[in-house]
PDB file of C-alpha atoms in Angstrom:
ATOM      1  CA  MET A   1      28.228 -25.649  85.538  1.00 59.00           C
ATOM      2  CA  SER A   2      26.467 -23.152  83.239  1.00 69.00           C
ATOM      3  CA  GLU A   3      22.995 -21.691  83.711  1.00 76.00           C
ATOM      4  CA  PRO A   4      20.071 -23.223  81.756  1.00 80.00           C
ATOM      5  CA  GLY A   5      19.284 -21.471  78.478  1.00 88.00           C
ATOM      6  CA  ILE A   6      20.219 -21.943  74.829  1.00 90.00           C
ATOM      7  CA  THR A   7      20.480 -19.005  72.469  1.00 92.00           C
ATOM      8  CA  GLU A   8      19.423 -19.118  68.828  1.00 92.00           C
ATOM      9  CA  ARG A   9      23.068 -18.961  67.811  1.00 93.00           C
ATOM     10  CA  GLU A  10      23.955 -21.971  69.987  1.00 94.00           C
ATOM     11  CA  TRP A  11      20.966 -23.836  68.587  1.00 95.00           C
ATOM     12  CA  GLN A  12      22.119 -23.109  65.046  1.00 95.00           C
ATOM     13  CA  GLN A  13      25.701 -24.166  65.835  1.00 95.00           C
ATOM     14  CA  LEU A  14      24.426 -27.423  67.302  1.00 95.00           C
ATOM     15  CA  TYR A  15      22.431 -28.033  64.144  1.00 96.00           C
ATOM     16  CA  TYR A  16      25.386 -27.493  61.829  1.00 96.00           C
ATOM     17  CA  ARG A  17      27.612 -29.700  63.990  1.00 95.00           C
ATOM     18  CA  LEU A  18      25.189 -32.551  64.624  1.00 95.00           C
ATOM     19  CA  GLU A  19      22.845 -32.597  61.621  1.00 96.00           C
ATOM     20  CA  ARG A  20      24.890 -35.152  59.680  1.00 95.00           C
ATOM     21  CA  PRO A  21      25.604 -37.724  62.426  1.00 95.00           C
ATOM     22  CA  LEU A  22      22.081 -37.463  63.853  1.00 96.00           C
ATOM     23  CA  TYR A  23      20.608 -37.846  60.366  1.00 96.00           C
ATOM     24  CA  ASN A  24      22.671 -40.981  59.805  1.00 94.00           C
ATOM     25  CA  LEU A  25      21.470 -42.479  63.076  1.00 94.00           C
ATOM     26  CA  ALA A  26      17.820 -41.702  62.276  1.00 95.00           C
ATOM     27  CA  TYR A  27      18.181 -42.934  58.702  1.00 93.00           C
ATOM     28  CA  ARG A  28      19.259 -46.414  59.875  1.00 91.00           C
ATOM     29  CA  TYR A  29      16.029 -46.639  61.845  1.00 92.00           C
ATOM     30  CA  VAL A  30      13.469 -45.188  59.480  1.00 91.00           C
ATOM     31  CA  LEU A  31      15.207 -46.077  56.182  1.00 87.00           C
ATOM     32  CA  GLN A  32      13.698 -43.049  54.411  1.00 89.00           C
ATOM     33  CA  GLN A  33      15.738 -39.919  53.750  1.00 92.00           C
ATOM     34  CA  GLN A  34      13.047 -37.305  54.269  1.00 93.00           C
ATOM     35  CA  GLU A  35      11.639 -39.056  57.313  1.00 93.00           C
ATOM     36  CA  ALA A  36      15.113 -39.250  58.831  1.00 95.00           C
ATOM     37  CA  GLN A  37      15.531 -35.508  58.373  1.00 96.00           C
ATOM     38  CA  ASP A  38      12.084 -34.873  59.864  1.00 96.00           C
ATOM     39  CA  THR A  39      13.084 -36.950  62.895  1.00 97.00           C
ATOM     40  CA  VAL A  40      16.188 -34.825  63.431  1.00 97.00           C
ATOM     41  CA  HIS A  41      14.100 -31.674  63.026  1.00 97.00           C
ATOM     42  CA  ASP A  42      11.578 -32.924  65.591  1.00 96.00           C
ATOM     43  CA  ALA A  43      14.403 -33.322  68.118  1.00 96.00           C
ATOM     44  CA  PHE A  44      15.747 -29.824  67.392  1.00 96.00           C
ATOM     45  CA  LEU A  45      12.261 -28.333  67.708  1.00 96.00           C
ATOM     46  CA  GLN A  46      11.807 -30.073  71.066  1.00 95.00           C
ATOM     47  CA  LEU A  47      15.131 -28.625  72.180  1.00 95.00           C
ATOM     48  CA  TRP A  48      14.049 -25.168  71.010  1.00 95.00           C
ATOM     49  CA  ALA A  49      10.766 -25.452  72.900  1.00 93.00           C
ATOM     50  CA  ARG A  50      12.658 -26.375  76.105  1.00 92.00           C
ATOM     51  CA  ARG A  51      15.603 -24.048  75.520  1.00 92.00           C
ATOM     52  CA  GLY A  52      14.991 -22.145  78.748  1.00 92.00           C
ATOM     53  CA  ARG A  53      15.362 -25.279  80.864  1.00 91.00           C
ATOM     54  CA  ILE A  54      18.313 -27.014  79.177  1.00 91.00           C
ATOM     55  CA  ARG A  55      21.954 -26.098  79.654  1.00 90.00           C
ATOM     56  CA  ALA A  56      24.073 -25.652  76.531  1.00 87.00           C
ATOM     57  CA  ASP A  57      26.587 -28.256  77.729  1.00 88.00           C
ATOM     58  CA  THR A  58      23.897 -30.955  78.002  1.00 91.00           C
ATOM     59  CA  ALA A  59      22.110 -30.107  74.739  1.00 93.00           C
ATOM     60  CA  ASN A  60      24.314 -32.516  72.819  1.00 92.00           C
ATOM     61  CA  ARG A  61      23.248 -35.433  75.032  1.00 93.00           C
ATOM     62  CA  TYR A  62      19.610 -34.298  74.879  1.00 95.00           C
ATOM     63  CA  LEU A  63      19.644 -34.369  71.075  1.00 96.00           C
ATOM     64  CA  TRP A  64      21.180 -37.839  70.798  1.00 96.00           C
ATOM     65  CA  VAL A  65      18.678 -39.318  73.232  1.00 95.00           C
ATOM     66  CA  SER A  66      15.763 -37.524  71.525  1.00 96.00           C
ATOM     67  CA  VAL A  67      16.728 -38.647  68.040  1.00 96.00           C
ATOM     68  CA  LEU A  68      17.226 -42.211  69.264  1.00 95.00           C
ATOM     69  CA  ASN A  69      13.810 -42.293  70.961  1.00 95.00           C
ATOM     70  CA  LEU A  70      11.979 -40.541  68.114  1.00 96.00           C
ATOM     71  CA  SER A  71      13.596 -42.865  65.568  1.00 96.00           C
ATOM     72  CA  ARG A  72      12.538 -45.919  67.559  1.00 94.00           C
ATOM     73  CA  LYS A  73       8.966 -44.605  67.680  1.00 94.00           C
ATOM     74  CA  ARG A  74       8.882 -43.907  63.953  1.00 93.00           C
ATOM     75  CA  ARG A  75      10.360 -47.328  63.202  1.00 91.00           C
ATOM     76  CA  ARG A  76       7.677 -49.041  65.297  1.00 90.00           C
ATOM     77  CA  TRP A  77       4.971 -47.020  63.565  1.00 89.00           C
ATOM     78  CA  ARG A  78       6.425 -47.805  60.120  1.00 84.00           C
ATOM     79  CA  ARG A  79       6.459 -51.522  60.892  1.00 82.00           C
ATOM     80  CA  THR A  80       2.899 -51.445  62.262  1.00 86.00           C
ATOM     81  CA  LYS A  81       1.708 -49.619  59.130  1.00 81.00           C
ATOM     82  CA  ALA A  82       3.492 -52.122  56.903  1.00 78.00           C
ATOM     83  CA  PHE A  83       1.989 -55.028  58.861  1.00 79.00           C
ATOM     84  CA  LEU A  84      -1.544 -53.625  58.651  1.00 81.00           C
ATOM     85  CA  SER A  85      -1.315 -52.827  54.950  1.00 77.00           C
ATOM     86  CA  GLY A  86       0.487 -56.096  54.137  1.00 72.00           C
ATOM     87  CA  ALA A  87       3.179 -54.117  52.331  1.00 69.00           C
ATOM     88  CA  GLU A  88       6.901 -54.687  52.601  1.00 65.00           C
ATOM     89  CA  VAL A  89       8.959 -52.119  54.510  1.00 62.00           C
ATOM     90  CA  LEU A  90      10.689 -50.057  51.854  1.00 64.00           C
ATOM     91  CA  LEU A  91      14.354 -49.196  52.063  1.00 64.00           C
ATOM     92  CA  GLU A  92      15.146 -45.945  50.322  1.00 66.00           C
ATOM     93  CA  LEU A  93      18.832 -45.790  49.478  1.00 63.00           C
ATOM     94  CA  PRO A  94      20.483 -42.440  48.867  1.00 62.00           C
ATOM     95  CA  ALA A  95      21.743 -41.826  45.323  1.00 56.00           C
ATOM     96  CA  PRO A  96      25.240 -43.197  44.685  1.00 53.00           C
ATOM     97  CA  ASP A  97      27.797 -40.530  45.464  1.00 54.00           C
ATOM     98  CA  SER A  98      30.497 -41.849  43.141  1.00 53.00           C
ATOM     99  CA  PRO A  99      30.413 -43.081  39.535  1.00 48.00           C
ATOM    100  CA  GLU A 100      32.019 -46.400  40.487  1.00 50.00           C
ATOM    101  CA  SER A 101      29.027 -47.290  42.651  1.00 58.00           C
ATOM    102  CA  ASN A 102      27.353 -50.194  40.965  1.00 68.00           C
ATOM    103  CA  ALA A 103      24.442 -52.533  41.393  1.00 74.00           C
ATOM    104  CA  ALA A 104      26.483 -55.098  43.336  1.00 73.00           C
ATOM    105  CA  ALA A 105      27.595 -52.485  45.852  1.00 74.00           C
ATOM    106  CA  ALA A 106      24.013 -51.241  46.195  1.00 76.00           C
ATOM    107  CA  GLN A 107      22.813 -54.780  46.849  1.00 79.00           C
ATOM    108  CA  GLU A 108      25.482 -55.329  49.502  1.00 79.00           C
ATOM    109  CA  HIS A 109      24.565 -52.028  51.071  1.00 79.00           C
ATOM    110  CA  ARG A 110      20.896 -52.973  51.123  1.00 82.00           C
ATOM    111  CA  GLN A 111      21.619 -56.332  52.750  1.00 86.00           C
ATOM    112  CA  LEU A 112      23.694 -54.653  55.440  1.00 87.00           C
ATOM    113  CA  HIS A 113      20.892 -52.207  56.258  1.00 86.00           C
ATOM    114  CA  LEU A 114      18.282 -54.924  56.368  1.00 86.00           C
ATOM    115  CA  ALA A 115      20.554 -56.990  58.640  1.00 90.00           C
ATOM    116  CA  ILE A 116      20.893 -54.003  60.996  1.00 91.00           C
ATOM    117  CA  ASP A 117      17.126 -53.600  60.881  1.00 88.00           C
ATOM    118  CA  ARG A 118      16.744 -57.201  62.060  1.00 90.00           C
ATOM    119  CA  LEU A 119      19.092 -56.796  65.049  1.00 93.00           C
ATOM    120  CA  PRO A 120      17.533 -56.664  68.520  1.00 94.00           C
ATOM    121  CA  GLU A 121      17.003 -53.058  69.591  1.00 93.00           C
ATOM    122  CA  LYS A 122      19.585 -53.193  72.388  1.00 94.00           C
ATOM    123  CA  LEU A 123      22.310 -54.189  69.942  1.00 95.00           C
ATOM    124  CA  ARG A 124      21.171 -51.860  67.149  1.00 95.00           C
ATOM    125  CA  GLY A 125      21.110 -48.787  69.410  1.00 94.00           C
ATOM    126  CA  VAL A 126      24.628 -49.389  70.696  1.00 95.00           C
ATOM    127  CA  LEU A 127      25.998 -50.251  67.261  1.00 94.00           C
ATOM    128  CA  LEU A 128      24.579 -47.120  65.619  1.00 94.00           C
ATOM    129  CA  LEU A 129      25.642 -44.801  68.424  1.00 94.00           C
ATOM    130  CA  THR A 130      29.202 -46.135  68.353  1.00 93.00           C
ATOM    131  CA  GLU A 131      29.169 -45.693  64.557  1.00 90.00           C
ATOM    132  CA  PHE A 132      27.915 -42.141  64.377  1.00 91.00           C
ATOM    133  CA  ALA A 133      28.004 -40.365  67.730  1.00 90.00           C
ATOM    134  CA  GLU A 134      31.803 -40.066  67.768  1.00 85.00           C
ATOM    135  CA  MET A 135      31.797 -40.333  71.544  1.00 89.00           C
ATOM    136  CA  PRO A 136      33.840 -42.560  73.822  1.00 91.00           C
ATOM    137  CA  HIS A 137      32.118 -45.699  75.083  1.00 92.00           C
ATOM    138  CA  GLN A 138      31.819 -44.095  78.516  1.00 93.00           C
ATOM    139  CA  SER A 139      29.638 -41.250  77.134  1.00 93.00           C
ATOM    140  CA  ILE A 140      27.466 -43.660  75.170  1.00 94.00           C
ATOM    141  CA  ALA A 141      27.050 -45.731  78.327  1.00 95.00           C
ATOM    142  CA  GLU A 142      25.835 -42.603  80.136  1.00 93.00           C
ATOM    143  CA  LEU A 143      23.398 -41.805  77.311  1.00 91.00           C
ATOM    144  CA  LEU A 144      21.875 -45.270  77.488  1.00 92.00           C
ATOM    145  CA  SER A 145      22.204 -45.636  81.271  1.00 92.00           C
ATOM    146  CA  ILE A 146      24.182 -48.858  80.990  1.00 94.00           C
ATOM    147  CA  PRO A 147      27.701 -49.803  82.172  1.00 94.00           C
ATOM    148  CA  SER A 148      30.578 -48.914  79.863  1.00 92.00           C
ATOM    149  CA  GLY A 149      31.586 -52.562  79.498  1.00 94.00           C
ATOM    150  CA  THR A 150      28.097 -53.384  78.214  1.00 96.00           C
ATOM    151  CA  VAL A 151      28.542 -50.909  75.342  1.00 96.00           C
ATOM    152  CA  ALA A 152      31.665 -52.757  74.189  1.00 94.00           C
ATOM    153  CA  SER A 153      30.114 -56.201  74.575  1.00 96.00           C
ATOM    154  CA  ARG A 154      26.884 -55.226  72.777  1.00 96.00           C
ATOM    155  CA  ARG A 155      28.824 -53.718  69.889  1.00 95.00           C
ATOM    156  CA  HIS A 156      30.917 -56.842  69.634  1.00 94.00           C
ATOM    157  CA  LEU A 157      27.820 -59.051  69.645  1.00 96.00           C
ATOM    158  CA  ALA A 158      26.072 -56.871  67.057  1.00 95.00           C
ATOM    159  CA  LEU A 159      29.044 -57.076  64.694  1.00 93.00           C
ATOM    160  CA  LYS A 160      29.250 -60.837  65.171  1.00 93.00           C
ATOM    161  CA  ARG A 161      25.575 -61.237  64.293  1.00 93.00           C
ATOM    162  CA  LEU A 162      25.844 -59.002  61.246  1.00 91.00           C
ATOM    163  CA  HIS A 163      28.876 -60.909  60.047  1.00 90.00           C
ATOM    164  CA  ALA A 164      27.095 -64.251  60.460  1.00 90.00           C
ATOM    165  CA  GLU A 165      23.941 -63.006  58.740  1.00 86.00           C
ATOM    166  CA  LEU A 166      25.714 -61.451  55.783  1.00 84.00           C
ATOM    167  CA  LYS A 167      27.800 -64.585  55.281  1.00 81.00           C
ATOM    168  CA  THR A 168      24.695 -66.764  55.005  1.00 70.00           C
ATOM    169  CA  ASP A 169      22.858 -64.387  52.616  1.00 62.00           C
TER     170      ASP A 169
ATOM    171  CA  MET B   1      36.998 -44.834  67.654  1.00 46.00           C
ATOM    172  CA  SER B   2      39.034 -44.534  64.481  1.00 43.00           C
ATOM    173  CA  THR B   3      37.571 -44.240  60.982  1.00 43.00           C
ATOM    174  CA  ALA B   4      39.002 -47.677  60.156  1.00 43.00           C
ATOM    175  CA  ASP B   5      36.514 -49.224  62.617  1.00 58.00           C
ATOM    176  CA  LYS B   6      33.571 -47.769  60.698  1.00 68.00           C
ATOM    177  CA  LEU B   7      31.122 -50.281  59.360  1.00 76.00           C
ATOM    178  CA  LEU B   8      28.613 -47.940  57.760  1.00 81.00           C
ATOM    179  CA  ARG B   9      29.014 -45.193  55.207  1.00 84.00           C
ATOM    180  CA  THR B  10      28.003 -41.711  56.252  1.00 87.00           C
ATOM    181  CA  PHE B  11      25.365 -40.100  54.042  1.00 89.00           C
ATOM    182  CA  ASN B  12      24.697 -36.441  53.533  1.00 92.00           C
ATOM    183  CA  PRO B  13      21.254 -35.300  54.663  1.00 94.00           C
ATOM    184  CA  PRO B  14      18.923 -33.713  52.075  1.00 94.00           C
ATOM    185  CA  ALA B  15      19.998 -30.162  51.243  1.00 94.00           C
ATOM    186  CA  GLY B  16      18.296 -27.129  52.767  1.00 94.00           C
ATOM    187  CA  GLY B  17      17.801 -28.738  56.176  1.00 94.00           C
ATOM    188  CA  TRP B  18      18.474 -25.628  58.240  1.00 95.00           C
ATOM    189  CA  GLU B  19      16.042 -23.509  56.190  1.00 96.00           C
ATOM    190  CA  ARG B  20      13.317 -26.150  56.536  1.00 96.00           C
ATOM    191  CA  LEU B  21      13.924 -26.414  60.275  1.00 96.00           C
ATOM    192  CA  VAL B  22      13.624 -22.654  60.795  1.00 95.00           C
ATOM    193  CA  GLN B  23      10.505 -22.593  58.609  1.00 94.00           C
ATOM    194  CA  ARG B  24       8.922 -25.342  60.728  1.00 93.00           C
ATOM    195  CA  ARG B  25       9.866 -23.575  63.959  1.00 93.00           C
ATOM    196  CA  ASP B  26       8.328 -20.296  62.803  1.00 91.00           C
ATOM    197  CA  LYS B  27       5.177 -22.037  61.559  1.00 89.00           C
ATOM    198  CA  GLU B  28       4.658 -24.133  64.688  1.00 81.00           C
ATOM    199  CA  SER B  29       5.391 -21.441  67.236  1.00 69.00           C
ATOM    200  CA  TRP B  30       2.523 -19.041  66.626  1.00 64.00           C
ATOM    201  CA  PRO B  31       2.483 -16.632  69.550  1.00 62.00           C
ATOM    202  CA  MET B  32      -0.296 -17.324  72.064  1.00 64.00           C
ATOM    203  CA  PRO B  33      -1.941 -13.853  71.783  1.00 67.00           C
ATOM    204  CA  VAL B  34      -2.508 -14.385  68.038  1.00 70.00           C
ATOM    205  CA  THR B  35      -4.131 -17.782  68.630  1.00 71.00           C
ATOM    206  CA  ALA B  36      -6.281 -16.353  71.445  1.00 77.00           C
ATOM    207  CA  LEU B  37      -7.351 -13.427  69.249  1.00 81.00           C
ATOM    208  CA  ALA B  38      -8.339 -15.779  66.408  1.00 80.00           C
ATOM    209  CA  CYS B  39     -10.449 -17.856  68.841  1.00 80.00           C
ATOM    210  CA  ALA B  40     -12.131 -14.730  70.219  1.00 82.00           C
ATOM    211  CA  ILE B  41     -13.053 -13.519  66.710  1.00 83.00           C
ATOM    212  CA  ALA B  42     -14.514 -16.933  65.861  1.00 82.00           C
ATOM    213  CA  VAL B  43     -16.663 -16.907  69.015  1.00 81.00           C
ATOM    214  CA  VAL B  44     -17.969 -13.386  68.293  1.00 79.00           C
ATOM    215  CA  VAL B  45     -18.809 -14.238  64.659  1.00 75.00           C
ATOM    216  CA  PHE B  46     -20.768 -17.372  65.531  1.00 74.00           C
ATOM    217  CA  ALA B  47     -22.473 -16.078  68.671  1.00 74.00           C
ATOM    218  CA  PHE B  48     -23.578 -12.694  67.242  1.00 67.00           C
ATOM    219  CA  PRO B  49     -27.400 -12.474  66.729  1.00 61.00           C
ATOM    220  CA  TRP B  50     -27.534 -11.563  63.047  1.00 59.00           C
ATOM    221  CA  PRO B  51     -30.626  -9.451  62.095  1.00 57.00           C
ATOM    222  CA  TYR B  52     -31.283 -11.480  58.904  1.00 53.00           C
ATOM    223  CA  ARG B  53     -31.336 -14.877  60.566  1.00 51.00           C
ATOM    224  CA  HIS B  54     -35.159 -14.860  61.020  1.00 50.00           C
ATOM    225  CA  ARG B  55     -35.800 -13.877  57.397  1.00 50.00           C
ATOM    226  CA  ILE B  56     -33.606 -16.724  56.172  1.00 48.00           C
ATOM    227  CA  GLU B  57     -35.612 -19.204  58.276  1.00 51.00           C
ATOM    228  CA  VAL B  58     -38.910 -17.905  56.813  1.00 50.00           C
ATOM    229  CA  GLN B  59     -37.619 -18.306  53.278  1.00 56.00           C
ATOM    230  CA  ALA B  60     -36.495 -21.832  54.048  1.00 57.00           C
ATOM    231  CA  ASN B  61     -39.971 -22.658  55.372  1.00 64.00           C
ATOM    232  CA  GLY B  62     -41.526 -21.248  52.207  1.00 65.00           C
ATOM    233  CA  ALA B  63     -39.257 -23.358  50.005  1.00 65.00           C
ATOM    234  CA  ARG B  64     -40.201 -26.474  51.941  1.00 66.00           C
ATOM    235  CA  LEU B  65     -43.888 -25.666  51.583  1.00 64.00           C
ATOM    236  CA  VAL B  66     -43.630 -25.399  47.793  1.00 62.00           C
ATOM    237  CA  GLY B  67     -41.547 -28.552  47.603  1.00 63.00           C
ATOM    238  CA  GLU B  68     -44.026 -30.567  49.627  1.00 60.00           C
ATOM    239  CA  ARG B  69     -47.020 -29.291  47.588  1.00 61.00           C
ATOM    240  CA  SER B  70     -45.390 -30.182  44.279  1.00 60.00           C
ATOM    241  CA  SER B  71     -44.688 -33.716  45.489  1.00 60.00           C
ATOM    242  CA  GLY B  72     -48.370 -34.240  46.268  1.00 59.00           C
ATOM    243  CA  THR B  73     -48.159 -33.902  50.034  1.00 53.00           C
ATOM    244  CA  THR B  74     -51.046 -32.205  51.768  1.00 55.00           C
ATOM    245  CA  VAL B  75     -49.839 -28.923  53.132  1.00 55.00           C
ATOM    246  CA  ARG B  76     -51.699 -26.970  55.755  1.00 59.00           C
ATOM    247  CA  MET B  77     -51.244 -23.206  55.856  1.00 62.00           C
ATOM    248  CA  LEU B  78     -50.672 -21.748  59.285  1.00 62.00           C
ATOM    249  CA  ASP B  79     -53.113 -19.188  60.596  1.00 65.00           C
ATOM    250  CA  GLY B  80     -52.601 -15.761  59.111  1.00 67.00           C
ATOM    251  CA  GLN B  81     -50.195 -16.951  56.397  1.00 70.00           C
ATOM    252  CA  GLN B  82     -50.724 -16.554  52.699  1.00 72.00           C
ATOM    253  CA  ALA B  83     -49.173 -18.276  49.693  1.00 73.00           C
ATOM    254  CA  ILE B  84     -49.321 -16.077  46.571  1.00 75.00           C
ATOM    255  CA  ALA B  85     -48.672 -17.883  43.274  1.00 78.00           C
ATOM    256  CA  LEU B  86     -45.990 -16.239  41.135  1.00 80.00           C
ATOM    257  CA  PRO B  87     -45.527 -16.645  37.361  1.00 80.00           C
ATOM    258  CA  SER B  88     -43.038 -19.359  36.389  1.00 80.00           C
ATOM    259  CA  GLY B  89     -41.563 -20.012  32.901  1.00 82.00           C
ATOM    260  CA  ASP B  90     -41.454 -23.785  33.524  1.00 82.00           C
ATOM    261  CA  PRO B  91     -44.824 -25.622  33.835  1.00 80.00           C
ATOM    262  CA  ASN B  92     -43.155 -28.150  36.165  1.00 80.00           C
ATOM    263  CA  VAL B  93     -42.088 -25.436  38.565  1.00 80.00           C
ATOM    264  CA  ARG B  94     -44.561 -23.577  40.755  1.00 76.00           C
ATOM    265  CA  LEU B  95     -43.491 -20.524  42.676  1.00 79.00           C
ATOM    266  CA  TYR B  96     -45.204 -19.055  45.718  1.00 77.00           C
ATOM    267  CA  TRP B  97     -44.601 -15.999  47.807  1.00 77.00           C
ATOM    268  CA  ILE B  98     -45.197 -16.838  51.461  1.00 75.00           C
ATOM    269  CA  ALA B  99     -46.405 -13.898  53.499  1.00 70.00           C
ATOM    270  CA  GLY B 100     -47.932 -13.117  56.861  1.00 65.00           C
ATOM    271  CA  GLY B 101     -47.815 -15.095  60.166  1.00 54.00           C
ATOM    272  CA  ALA B 102     -44.548 -14.934  62.091  1.00 50.00           C
ATOM    273  CA  GLN B 103     -43.112 -12.224  59.843  1.00 42.00           C
TER     274      GLN B 103
END
């Protein structure tokens, strides 16, 4: 087991390796590109502030848990703000990355994101981590402090609900 | 998990993320001595007994006196104080020089 302490170089390497998957996790919670990036940055700044107390081999886990928790907080705040102002929660879709992307695909994409947004938090968290964290179910189970079998069953249930919801839309 | 199991597309984050992160880190982590020094300077500036403070108060009192007289309020001069009328280009404006008393 290594000593606590993360160097600037290790911090930078973690950022380059995890920026994209962490951003994608945060984006599915906050549904705004810049806010998703800010959420990832908040987690990296927290890690930097605690760099003397965290071991390099656990930094990966720390970042996933931080981004998940920060995203949940921001999502709650976004929904409260929308409720108080009476406005609809806006979904900001990234620009199409290929010329063949069309309006129908964008609509399908939007429906999928809104369906994920409507999932119960327990299912959404597991679904998004299994999508983006590129970790075995056992590691995700450790992150969430749940049994490994629960990860598989929650993912299965989440997919079933999404399928049912998208079929009725 | 294989890529075939993927349900969601992976997006690229906005460009320049690393630069923005480093900028935020440098901005938010001001060293403590600098913050402490800034606080100390602020305390010294506001707590220092400036020599002109009294004169400013006297001028403010004089301005109030003129203002109250022009609005028809009865104004009583304090013992030993004098109000000297000064020439004014505007008939609606009356200027006084307040002298004596606490000065």
